[in-house]
Coordinates of C-alpha atoms and ligand atoms in Angstrom, one line a residue:
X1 CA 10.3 10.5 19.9
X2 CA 10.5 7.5 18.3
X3 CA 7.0 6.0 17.5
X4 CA 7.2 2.0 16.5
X5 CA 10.3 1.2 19.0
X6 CA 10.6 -2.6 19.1
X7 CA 7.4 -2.9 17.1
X8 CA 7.7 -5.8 13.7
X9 CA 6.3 -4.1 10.3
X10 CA 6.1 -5.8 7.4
X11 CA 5.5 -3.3 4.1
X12 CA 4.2 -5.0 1.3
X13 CA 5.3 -3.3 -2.6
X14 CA 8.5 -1.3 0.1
X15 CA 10.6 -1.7 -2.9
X16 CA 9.6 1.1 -4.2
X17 CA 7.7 4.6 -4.2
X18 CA 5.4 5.0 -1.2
X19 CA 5.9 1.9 -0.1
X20 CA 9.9 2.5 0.6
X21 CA 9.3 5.8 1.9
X22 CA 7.2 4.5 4.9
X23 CA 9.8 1.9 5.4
X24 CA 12.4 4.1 5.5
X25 CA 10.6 6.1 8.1
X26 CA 8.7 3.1 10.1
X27 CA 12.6 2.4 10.5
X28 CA 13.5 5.6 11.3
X29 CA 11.1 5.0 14.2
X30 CA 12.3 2.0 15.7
X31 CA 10.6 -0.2 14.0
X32 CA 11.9 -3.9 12.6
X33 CA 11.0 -4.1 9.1
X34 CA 10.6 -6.6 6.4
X35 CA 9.1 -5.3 2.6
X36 CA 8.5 -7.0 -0.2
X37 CA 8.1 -6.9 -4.3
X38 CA 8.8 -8.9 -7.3
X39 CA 11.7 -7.2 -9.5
X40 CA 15.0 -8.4 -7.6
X41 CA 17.2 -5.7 -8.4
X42 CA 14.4 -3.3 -6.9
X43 CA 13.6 -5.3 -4.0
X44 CA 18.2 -5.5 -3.6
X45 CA 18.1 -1.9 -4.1
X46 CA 15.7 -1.0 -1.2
X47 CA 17.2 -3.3 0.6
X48 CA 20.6 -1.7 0.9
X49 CA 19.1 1.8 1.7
X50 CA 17.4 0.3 4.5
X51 CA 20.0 -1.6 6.2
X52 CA 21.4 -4.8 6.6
X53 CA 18.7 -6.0 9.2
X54 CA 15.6 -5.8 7.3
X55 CA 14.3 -9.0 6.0
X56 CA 13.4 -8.2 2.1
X57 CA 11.4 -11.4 0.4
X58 CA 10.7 -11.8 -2.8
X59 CA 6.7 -12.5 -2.9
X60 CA 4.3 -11.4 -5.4
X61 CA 1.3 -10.3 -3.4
X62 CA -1.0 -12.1 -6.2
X63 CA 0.2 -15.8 -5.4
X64 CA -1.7 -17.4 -1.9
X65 CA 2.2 -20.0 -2.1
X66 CA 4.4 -16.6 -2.0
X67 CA 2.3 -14.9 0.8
X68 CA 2.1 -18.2 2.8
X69 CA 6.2 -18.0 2.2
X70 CA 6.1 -14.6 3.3
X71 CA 4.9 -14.9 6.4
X72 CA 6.6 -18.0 7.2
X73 CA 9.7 -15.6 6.6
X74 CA 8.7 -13.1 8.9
X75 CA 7.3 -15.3 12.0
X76 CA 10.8 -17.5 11.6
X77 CA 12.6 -13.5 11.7
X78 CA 10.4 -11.9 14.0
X79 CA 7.9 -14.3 15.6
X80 CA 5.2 -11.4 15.5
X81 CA 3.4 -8.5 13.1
X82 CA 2.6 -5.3 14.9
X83 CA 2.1 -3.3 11.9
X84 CA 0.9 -4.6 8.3
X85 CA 0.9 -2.2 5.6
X86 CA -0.5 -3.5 2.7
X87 CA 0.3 -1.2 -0.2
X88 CA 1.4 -2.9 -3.2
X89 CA -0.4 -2.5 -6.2
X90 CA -0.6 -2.0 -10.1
X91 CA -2.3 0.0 -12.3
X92 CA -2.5 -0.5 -16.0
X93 CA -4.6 2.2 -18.1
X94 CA -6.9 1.2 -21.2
X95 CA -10.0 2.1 -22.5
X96 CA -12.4 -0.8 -22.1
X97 CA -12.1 -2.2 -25.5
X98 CA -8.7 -3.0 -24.7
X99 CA -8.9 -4.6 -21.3
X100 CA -8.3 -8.5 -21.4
X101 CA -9.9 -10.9 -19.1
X102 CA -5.9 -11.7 -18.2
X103 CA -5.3 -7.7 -17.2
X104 CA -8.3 -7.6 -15.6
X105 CA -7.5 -10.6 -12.9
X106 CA -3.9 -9.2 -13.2
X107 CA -5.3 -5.9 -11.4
X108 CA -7.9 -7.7 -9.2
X109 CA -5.5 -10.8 -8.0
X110 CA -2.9 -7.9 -6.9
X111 CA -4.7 -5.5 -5.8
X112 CA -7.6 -7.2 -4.2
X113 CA -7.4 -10.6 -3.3
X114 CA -3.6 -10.8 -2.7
X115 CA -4.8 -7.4 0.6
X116 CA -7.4 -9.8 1.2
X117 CA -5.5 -12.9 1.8
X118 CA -2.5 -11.1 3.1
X119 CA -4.0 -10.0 5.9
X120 CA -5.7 -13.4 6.5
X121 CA -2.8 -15.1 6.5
X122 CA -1.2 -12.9 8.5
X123 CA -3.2 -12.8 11.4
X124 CA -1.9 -15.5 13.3
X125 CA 1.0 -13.0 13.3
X126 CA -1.0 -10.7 15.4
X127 CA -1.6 -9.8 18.2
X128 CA -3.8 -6.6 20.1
X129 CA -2.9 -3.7 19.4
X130 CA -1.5 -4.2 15.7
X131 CA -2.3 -1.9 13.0
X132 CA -3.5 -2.8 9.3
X133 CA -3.1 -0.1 6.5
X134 CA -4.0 -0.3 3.2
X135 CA -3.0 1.5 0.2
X136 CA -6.6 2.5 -1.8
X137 CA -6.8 5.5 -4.2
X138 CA -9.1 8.1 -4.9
X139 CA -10.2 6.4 -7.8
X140 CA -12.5 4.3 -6.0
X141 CA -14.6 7.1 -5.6
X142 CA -14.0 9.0 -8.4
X143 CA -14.9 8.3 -11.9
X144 CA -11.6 7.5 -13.6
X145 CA -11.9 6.7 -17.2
X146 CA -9.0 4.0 -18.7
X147 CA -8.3 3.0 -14.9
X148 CA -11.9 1.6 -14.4
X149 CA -10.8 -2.2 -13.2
X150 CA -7.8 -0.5 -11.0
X151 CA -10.8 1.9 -9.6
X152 CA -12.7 -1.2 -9.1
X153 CA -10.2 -3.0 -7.1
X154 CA -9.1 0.0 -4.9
X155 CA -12.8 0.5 -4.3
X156 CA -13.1 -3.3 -3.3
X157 CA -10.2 -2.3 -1.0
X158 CA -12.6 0.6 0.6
X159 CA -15.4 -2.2 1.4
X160 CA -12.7 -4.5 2.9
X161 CA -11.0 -2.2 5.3
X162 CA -15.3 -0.8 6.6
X163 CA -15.9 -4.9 7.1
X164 CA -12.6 -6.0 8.4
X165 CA -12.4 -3.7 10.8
X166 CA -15.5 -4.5 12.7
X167 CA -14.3 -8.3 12.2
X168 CA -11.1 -7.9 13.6
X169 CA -11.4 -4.8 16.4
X170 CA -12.6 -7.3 19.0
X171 CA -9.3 -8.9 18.5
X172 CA -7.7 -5.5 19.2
X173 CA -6.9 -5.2 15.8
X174 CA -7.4 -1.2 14.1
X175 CA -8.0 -1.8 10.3
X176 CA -7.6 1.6 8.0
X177 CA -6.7 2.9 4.7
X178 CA -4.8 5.5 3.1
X179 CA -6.2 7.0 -0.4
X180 CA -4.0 9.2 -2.1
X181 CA -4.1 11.1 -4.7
X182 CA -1.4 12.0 -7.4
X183 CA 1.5 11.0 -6.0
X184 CA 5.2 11.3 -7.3
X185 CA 6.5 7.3 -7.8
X186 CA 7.8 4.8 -10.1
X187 CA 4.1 4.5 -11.0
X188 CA 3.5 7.0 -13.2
X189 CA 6.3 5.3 -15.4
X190 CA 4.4 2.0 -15.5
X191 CA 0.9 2.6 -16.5
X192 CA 1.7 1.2 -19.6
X193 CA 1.4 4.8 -21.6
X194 CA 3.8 6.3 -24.4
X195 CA 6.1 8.5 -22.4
X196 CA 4.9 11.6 -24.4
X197 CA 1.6 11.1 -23.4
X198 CA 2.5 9.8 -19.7
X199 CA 4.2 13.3 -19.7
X200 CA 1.5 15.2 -20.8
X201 CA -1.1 13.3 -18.5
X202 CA 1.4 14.5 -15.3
X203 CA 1.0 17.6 -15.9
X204 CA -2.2 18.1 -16.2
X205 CA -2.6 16.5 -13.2
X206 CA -0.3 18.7 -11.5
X207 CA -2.4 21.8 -13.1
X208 CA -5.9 20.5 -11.9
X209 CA -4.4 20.0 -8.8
X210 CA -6.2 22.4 -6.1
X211 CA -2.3 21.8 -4.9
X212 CA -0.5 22.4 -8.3
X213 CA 1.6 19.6 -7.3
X214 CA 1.9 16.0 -7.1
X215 CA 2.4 14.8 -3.4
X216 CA 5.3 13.2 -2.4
X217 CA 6.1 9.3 -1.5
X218 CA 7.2 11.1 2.1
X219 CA 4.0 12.6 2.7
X220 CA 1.9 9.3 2.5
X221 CA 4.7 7.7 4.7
X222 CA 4.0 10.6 7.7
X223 CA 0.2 9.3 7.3
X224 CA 1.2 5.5 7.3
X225 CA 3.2 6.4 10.2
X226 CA 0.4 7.8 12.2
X227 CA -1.7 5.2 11.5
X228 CA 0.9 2.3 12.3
X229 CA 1.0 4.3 15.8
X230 CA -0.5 4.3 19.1
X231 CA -1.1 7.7 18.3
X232 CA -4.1 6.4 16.1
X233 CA -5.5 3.9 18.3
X234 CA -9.3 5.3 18.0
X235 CA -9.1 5.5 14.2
X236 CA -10.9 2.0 13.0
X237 CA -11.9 1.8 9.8
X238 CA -11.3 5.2 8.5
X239 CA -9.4 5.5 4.8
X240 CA -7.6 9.0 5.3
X241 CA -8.3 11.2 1.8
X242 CA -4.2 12.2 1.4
X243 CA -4.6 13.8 -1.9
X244 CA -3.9 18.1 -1.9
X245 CA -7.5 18.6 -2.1
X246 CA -7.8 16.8 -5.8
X247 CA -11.0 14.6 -4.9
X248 CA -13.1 17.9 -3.6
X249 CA -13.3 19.2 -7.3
Ligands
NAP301 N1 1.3 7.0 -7.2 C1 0.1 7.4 -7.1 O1 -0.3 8.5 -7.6 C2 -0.9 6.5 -6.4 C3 -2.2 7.0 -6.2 C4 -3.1 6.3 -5.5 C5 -2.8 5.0 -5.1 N2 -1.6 4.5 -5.3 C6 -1.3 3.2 -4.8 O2 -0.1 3.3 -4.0 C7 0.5 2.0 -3.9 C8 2.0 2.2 -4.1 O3 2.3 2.6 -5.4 P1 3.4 3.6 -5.8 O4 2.8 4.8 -6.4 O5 4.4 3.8 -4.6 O6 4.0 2.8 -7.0 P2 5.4 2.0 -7.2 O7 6.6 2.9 -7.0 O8 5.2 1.5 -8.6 O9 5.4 0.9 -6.1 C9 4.6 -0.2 -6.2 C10 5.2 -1.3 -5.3 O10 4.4 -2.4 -5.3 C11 5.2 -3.5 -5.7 N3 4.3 -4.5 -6.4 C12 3.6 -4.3 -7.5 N4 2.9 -5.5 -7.8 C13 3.3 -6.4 -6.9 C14 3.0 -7.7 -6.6 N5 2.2 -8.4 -7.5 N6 3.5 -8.3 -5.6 C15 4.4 -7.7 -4.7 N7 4.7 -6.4 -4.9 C16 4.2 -5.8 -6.0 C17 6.3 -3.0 -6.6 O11 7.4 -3.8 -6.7 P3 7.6 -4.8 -8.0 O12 7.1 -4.1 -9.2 O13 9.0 -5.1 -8.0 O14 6.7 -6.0 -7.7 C18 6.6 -1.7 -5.8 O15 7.4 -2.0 -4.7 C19 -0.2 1.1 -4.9 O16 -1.1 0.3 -4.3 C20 -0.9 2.1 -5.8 O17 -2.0 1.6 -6.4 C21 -0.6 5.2 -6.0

């Protein structure tokens, strides 16, 4: 059965990692997609494994200009949202000596205002019965150390979705979260660490792990995919742990 046929999803970050993965399958669905990111080649890339129909723009989820672009994209595409996944995000590891005032909005302008005013200015977009998802972590209730501000952010996140979901479920409107925990992506490549030590910081993850594995991009999708679904309609407000047990040590 095909679970979002007909229904519009936009993916934010669905260049890439997690974020691709649940496009691919939101498509694989039915649905009519449109993703976004900021490295063109990436964005290109995704773009031609998801087919020639999906509207891929260019918007970096930090800047209130690209997301009002961004949704002028998709309503002059689509005319409607039924299913807002709001999963792009950075995270940059340093002890707290190291962290700038610049990194520090860097994190928070990406990972919590731009969810915060994406969804705001998406909501003309929507209608009841649409589905908001975001992308937290288990770091926002864990203690992390080096990824305190992105733990701070994702746990901003965590308030958001509890207060925005009683704001919006009059409207019809289910707002959830996903939090993962170590997943296989691009990610892990990015955290700004010497590949030895990103190396040797994987795999200790993967040994703590109650799972002795990272999870895979696919496995968050399945999850995204349930909650973009009717199949979810009495979830509201919930942020679904998807993490292979790591966050009950
Ligand atoms: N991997 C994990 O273990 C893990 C665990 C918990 C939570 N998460 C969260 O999961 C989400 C997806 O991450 P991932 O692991 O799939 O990593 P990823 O492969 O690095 O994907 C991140 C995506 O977000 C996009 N992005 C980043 N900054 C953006 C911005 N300012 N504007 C628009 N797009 C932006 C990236 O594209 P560009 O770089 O081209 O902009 C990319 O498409 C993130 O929110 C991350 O914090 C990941």
């Amino acid at each position: 059965m095909r679970r979002l046929e007909g229904k519009v999803a936009l993916v934010t970050g669905g260049s890439s990692g997690m974020g691709l993965a649940s496009a691919l399958l939101f498509k694989e669905h039915g649905a009519r997609l449109a993703i976004t990111g900021r490295e063109p080649a990436t964005l290109d890339a995704a773009a031609a494994r998801l087919g020639q129909d999906v509207l891929a723009v260019r918007s970096d989820a930090a800047s209130l200009a690209d997301i009002d672009g961004l949704m002028a994209a998709v309503g002059e595409r689509y005319g409607r949202l039924d299913v807002l996944f709001i999963n792009a995000g950075v995270a940059h590891a340093a002890p707290i000596e190291s962290v700038s005032e610049a990194d520090f909005d860097a994190q928070l302008g990406i990972n919590l205002k731009g969810a915060f005013f994406t969804i705001q200015k998406a909501l003309p977009l929507m209608r009841s019965g649409a589905s908001i998802i975001l992308t937290t972590s288990i770091t926002n209730q864990l203690g992390s150390p080096n990824f305190s501000v992105y733990g701070a952010s994702k746990a901003g996140l965590r308030s958001l979705v509890k207060s925005l979901a009683l704001e919006l479920i009059g409207r019809g409107i289910r707002v959830n979260a996903i939090s993962p925990g170590p997943i296989a992506t691009p990610m892990f490549d990015r955290l700004g660490l010497p590949e030895a030590l990103a190396e040797a910081k994987k795999a200790a993850i993967a040994d703590k792990s109650p799972s002795k594995r990272f999870g895979a991009a696919a496995e968050i999708a399945s999850c995204a995919l349930f909650l973009a679904s009717s199949e979810s309609s009495y979830i509201v407000g919930e942020e679904i742990v998807v993490d292979g047990g790591m966050s009950l040590l």
